[in-house]
Short mmCIF file of C-alpha atoms in Angstrom, two decimals:
data_model
loop_
_atom_site.label_atom_id
_atom_site.label_comp_id
_atom_site.label_asym_id
_atom_site.label_seq_id
_atom_site.Cartn_x
_atom_site.Cartn_y
_atom_site.Cartn_z
CA UNK A 1287 -16.36 -1.06 4.99
CA UNK A 1288 -19.12 1.10 6.94
CA UNK A 1289 -21.23 4.74 5.93
CA UNK A 1290 -21.39 6.28 9.36
CA UNK A 1291 -19.28 8.81 8.61
CA UNK A 1292 -20.20 11.43 6.19
CA UNK A 1293 -18.68 11.59 2.77
CA UNK A 1294 -16.58 14.72 3.17
CA UNK A 1295 -15.13 13.50 6.74
CA UNK A 1296 -14.11 10.30 4.61
CA UNK A 1297 -12.43 12.26 2.09
CA UNK A 1298 -10.88 14.13 4.69
CA UNK A 1299 -9.70 11.25 6.29
CA UNK A 1300 -7.94 9.49 3.34
CA UNK A 1301 -5.99 13.20 2.77
CA UNK A 1302 -5.05 13.38 6.29
CA UNK A 1303 -3.91 10.10 6.72
CA UNK A 1304 -1.87 10.07 3.66
CA UNK A 1305 -3.23 6.55 2.26
CA UNK A 1306 -2.06 7.85 -1.51
CA UNK A 1307 0.39 9.37 -2.49
CA UNK A 1308 2.20 10.12 -5.82
CA UNK A 1309 5.97 11.13 -5.36
CA UNK A 1310 9.03 9.84 -6.51
CA UNK A 1311 10.03 8.03 -9.61
CA UNK A 1312 11.13 4.37 -10.36
CA UNK A 1313 14.36 3.42 -11.82
CA UNK A 1314 12.98 3.99 -15.69
CA UNK A 1315 11.64 7.66 -14.51
CA UNK A 1316 8.21 6.86 -14.12
CA UNK A 1317 5.78 8.29 -11.33
CA UNK A 1318 5.07 6.04 -8.37
CA UNK A 1319 1.88 5.84 -6.77
CA UNK A 1320 2.58 4.68 -2.75
CA UNK A 1321 0.10 2.95 -0.90
CA UNK A 1322 0.08 2.29 2.99
CA UNK A 1323 -2.03 -0.86 3.68
CA UNK A 1324 -1.46 0.28 7.48
CA UNK A 1325 -3.12 3.51 7.51
CA UNK A 1326 -6.44 2.22 5.33
CA UNK A 1327 -9.33 2.63 7.90
CA UNK A 1328 -11.62 -0.04 6.48
CA UNK A 1329 -14.49 0.31 9.09
CA UNK A 1330 -14.80 3.92 8.19
CA UNK A 1331 -14.74 4.12 4.53
CA UNK A 1332 -17.22 3.40 1.74
CA UNK A 1333 -16.50 1.88 -1.34
CA UNK A 1334 -18.17 4.71 -3.29
CA UNK A 1335 -16.47 7.48 -1.49
CA UNK A 1336 -12.94 5.49 -2.00
CA UNK A 1337 -13.70 5.14 -5.93
CA UNK A 1338 -14.76 9.28 -6.06
CA UNK A 1339 -11.85 9.68 -4.18
CA UNK A 1340 -9.38 7.96 -6.33
CA UNK A 1341 -11.16 9.07 -9.55
CA UNK A 1342 -11.08 12.92 -8.57
CA UNK A 1343 -7.70 13.16 -6.60
CA UNK A 1344 -5.48 9.93 -8.01
CA UNK A 1345 -6.04 9.03 -11.52
CA UNK A 1346 -5.83 12.38 -12.96
CA UNK A 1347 -2.43 13.32 -11.59
CA UNK A 1348 -1.29 10.08 -12.69
CA UNK A 1349 -1.78 11.65 -16.34
CA UNK A 1350 -1.52 9.77 -19.23
CA UNK A 1351 2.01 7.75 -18.89
CA UNK A 1352 3.16 4.86 -17.26
CA UNK A 1353 3.59 4.48 -13.58
CA UNK A 1354 4.42 2.11 -10.99
CA UNK A 1355 2.38 1.38 -7.97
CA UNK A 1356 4.46 0.59 -4.59
CA UNK A 1357 1.95 -1.11 -1.91
CA UNK A 1358 3.27 -1.23 1.54
CA UNK A 1359 1.77 -4.08 3.24
CA UNK A 1360 3.66 -3.63 6.75
CA UNK A 1361 1.64 -4.01 9.62
CA UNK A 1362 -2.03 -4.61 8.09
CA UNK A 1363 -4.31 -6.13 10.33
CA UNK A 1364 -7.43 -7.73 8.61
CA UNK A 1365 -9.65 -6.87 11.02
CA UNK A 1366 -8.87 -3.27 10.57
CA UNK A 1367 -7.51 -2.72 7.03
CA UNK A 1368 -8.81 -5.40 4.70
CA UNK A 1369 -12.18 -3.72 2.99
CA UNK A 1370 -12.89 -7.14 1.87
CA UNK A 1371 -12.96 -9.06 -1.48
CA UNK A 1372 -15.86 -7.69 -3.05
CA UNK A 1373 -14.85 -4.25 -2.22
CA UNK A 1374 -11.33 -5.06 -3.75
CA UNK A 1375 -13.03 -6.14 -6.95
CA UNK A 1376 -15.50 -3.11 -6.98
CA UNK A 1377 -12.51 -0.79 -6.72
CA UNK A 1378 -10.59 -2.27 -9.45
CA UNK A 1379 -13.34 -2.64 -11.76
CA UNK A 1380 -13.61 1.12 -11.37
CA UNK A 1381 -10.51 2.04 -12.43
CA UNK A 1382 -10.49 3.70 -16.04
CA UNK A 1383 -8.91 1.38 -18.55
CA UNK A 1384 -6.36 3.91 -19.36
CA UNK A 1385 -4.86 3.92 -16.05
CA UNK A 1386 -5.00 0.09 -15.92
CA UNK A 1387 -2.89 -0.13 -19.12
CA UNK A 1388 -0.30 2.33 -17.69
CA UNK A 1389 0.35 0.50 -14.53
CA UNK A 1390 3.87 -1.07 -15.52
CA UNK A 1391 4.46 -2.93 -11.82
CA UNK A 1392 2.95 -3.48 -8.70
CA UNK A 1393 5.64 -3.68 -6.01
CA UNK A 1394 4.40 -5.41 -2.70
CA UNK A 1395 6.50 -4.48 0.36
CA UNK A 1396 6.49 -7.03 3.40
CA UNK A 1397 3.86 -9.27 1.74
CA UNK A 1398 4.22 -12.13 4.54
CA UNK A 1399 2.77 -15.51 4.34
CA UNK A 1400 -0.73 -15.37 4.43
CA UNK A 1401 -0.84 -12.14 1.56
CA UNK A 1402 1.10 -14.41 -0.43
CA UNK A 1403 -1.54 -17.60 -0.26
CA UNK A 1404 -4.17 -14.81 -0.81
CA UNK A 1405 -3.08 -13.69 -3.96
CA UNK A 1406 -2.28 -17.10 -5.24
CA UNK A 1407 -5.74 -18.06 -4.48
CA UNK A 1408 -7.73 -15.09 -5.32
CA UNK A 1409 -5.26 -12.82 -7.37
CA UNK A 1410 -6.07 -13.89 -10.66
CA UNK A 1411 -9.76 -13.51 -10.02
CA UNK A 1412 -9.75 -9.98 -8.49
CA UNK A 1413 -7.37 -8.62 -10.95
CA UNK A 1414 -8.03 -9.10 -14.36
CA UNK A 1415 -6.49 -7.65 -17.37
CA UNK A 1416 -2.79 -8.78 -16.58
CA UNK A 1417 -2.50 -6.86 -13.28
CA UNK A 1418 -1.70 -9.98 -11.21
CA UNK A 1419 1.34 -10.56 -13.50
CA UNK A 1420 2.62 -7.45 -13.10
CA UNK A 1421 3.00 -8.00 -9.19
CA UNK A 1422 6.39 -8.40 -7.48
CA UNK A 1423 6.64 -9.43 -4.13
CA UNK A 1424 9.71 -6.96 -2.15
CA UNK A 1425 10.83 -8.83 1.16
CA UNK A 1426 13.07 -6.01 2.47
CA UNK A 1427 13.38 -2.53 1.77
CA UNK A 1428 16.75 -2.54 0.48
CA UNK A 1429 15.38 -4.79 -2.63
CA UNK A 1430 13.31 -1.67 -3.12
CA UNK A 1431 15.81 0.28 -4.41
CA UNK A 1432 16.80 -1.97 -7.27
CA UNK A 1433 13.44 -0.88 -8.68
CA UNK A 1434 12.95 2.84 -7.09
CA UNK A 1435 14.57 5.97 -6.71
CA UNK A 1436 16.29 5.86 -3.48
CA UNK A 1437 16.45 9.79 -2.56
CA UNK A 1438 12.63 10.23 -3.74
CA UNK A 1439 10.57 7.83 -2.12
CA UNK A 1440 9.52 8.29 1.68
CA UNK A 1441 9.20 5.17 3.98
CA UNK A 1442 7.49 5.23 7.23
CA UNK A 1443 9.68 4.57 10.03
CA UNK A 1444 7.43 1.62 11.17
CA UNK A 1445 8.14 -0.06 7.98
CA UNK A 1446 11.70 0.49 8.79
CA UNK A 1447 11.32 -0.96 12.23
CA UNK A 1448 9.86 -4.01 10.70
CA UNK A 1449 12.45 -4.45 8.45
CA UNK A 1450 14.93 -4.80 10.96
CA UNK A 1451 12.81 -7.13 12.76
CA UNK A 1452 12.90 -9.32 9.89
CA UNK A 1453 16.39 -9.13 9.61
CA UNK A 1454 16.62 -10.72 12.93
CA UNK A 1455 14.01 -13.14 12.79
CA UNK A 1456 13.65 -14.07 9.26
CA UNK A 1457 10.95 -16.87 10.25
CA UNK A 1458 8.23 -13.77 10.43
CA UNK A 1459 8.50 -14.26 6.72
CA UNK A 1460 6.82 -17.61 6.19
CA UNK A 1461 4.54 -17.32 9.30
CA UNK A 1462 6.66 -19.45 11.46
CA UNK A 1463 7.11 -16.54 14.06
CA UNK A 1464 4.77 -13.99 15.54
CA UNK A 1465 5.05 -10.55 13.66
CA UNK A 1466 3.28 -8.86 16.47
CA UNK A 1467 4.71 -5.40 16.59
CA UNK A 1468 7.57 -4.50 19.16
CA UNK A 1469 8.07 -0.68 19.02
CA UNK A 1470 5.55 0.45 16.62
CA UNK A 1471 4.02 2.76 19.57
CA UNK A 1472 0.70 4.08 18.99
CA UNK A 1473 -0.19 1.77 16.84
CA UNK A 1474 -2.39 2.37 13.48
CA UNK A 1475 -3.61 6.11 12.92
CA UNK A 1476 -6.92 7.00 13.86
CA UNK A 1477 -8.96 10.41 13.07
CA UNK A 1478 -7.62 11.94 15.99
CA UNK A 1479 -3.71 10.98 15.80
CA UNK A 1480 -2.98 10.11 12.14
CA UNK A 1481 0.28 10.58 10.19
CA UNK A 1482 1.83 12.77 12.77
CA UNK A 1483 2.64 9.58 15.15
CA UNK A 1484 4.72 8.33 12.29
CA UNK A 1485 8.16 10.03 11.52
CA UNK A 1486 8.47 9.88 7.79
CA UNK A 1487 11.93 9.92 6.24
CA UNK A 1488 13.43 9.95 3.01
CA UNK A 1489 16.15 7.40 2.50
CA UNK A 1490 19.24 9.19 1.31
#
């Protein structure tokens, strides 16, 4: 993670890209914190700015009640979106204890083989306090609706495209076939052209 961008610009970028959003409910009526991994510009954000943003803009909105996390891993590139192990640990350690305790489940959509291996190796080291045990892998969007209210959680169009690819090329789940994007179009969002390049739709 780099610090060449001013703190204000970094905060505005996080907002503009919509990396973190609290909306919708799970099947138990709990709030859902949705995180889109592909939108995360790891090269442009500093750990301190990210922690400050979460502390000021996200944690207060979660309140004091239990909630679920939906992490969308679709299209994540390590070189562009992965902040590094030390950064992940730093962000996790900075989460207030009451917020950690209120996390009921972390739904990991489209994990892929590399992500599974990484978490199997480092998950318990990175995420203490039982969070690793709350991790739930979700291979297809249809399975997500077993846990989330379908009409309330927005899923980006490129995630649906990838889901369709997996239906016809299931070996992509296991790293036995390339998951090179087919029609994602303009690619990951940037400061100049962020979320608008993706049509967001609410599943009905």
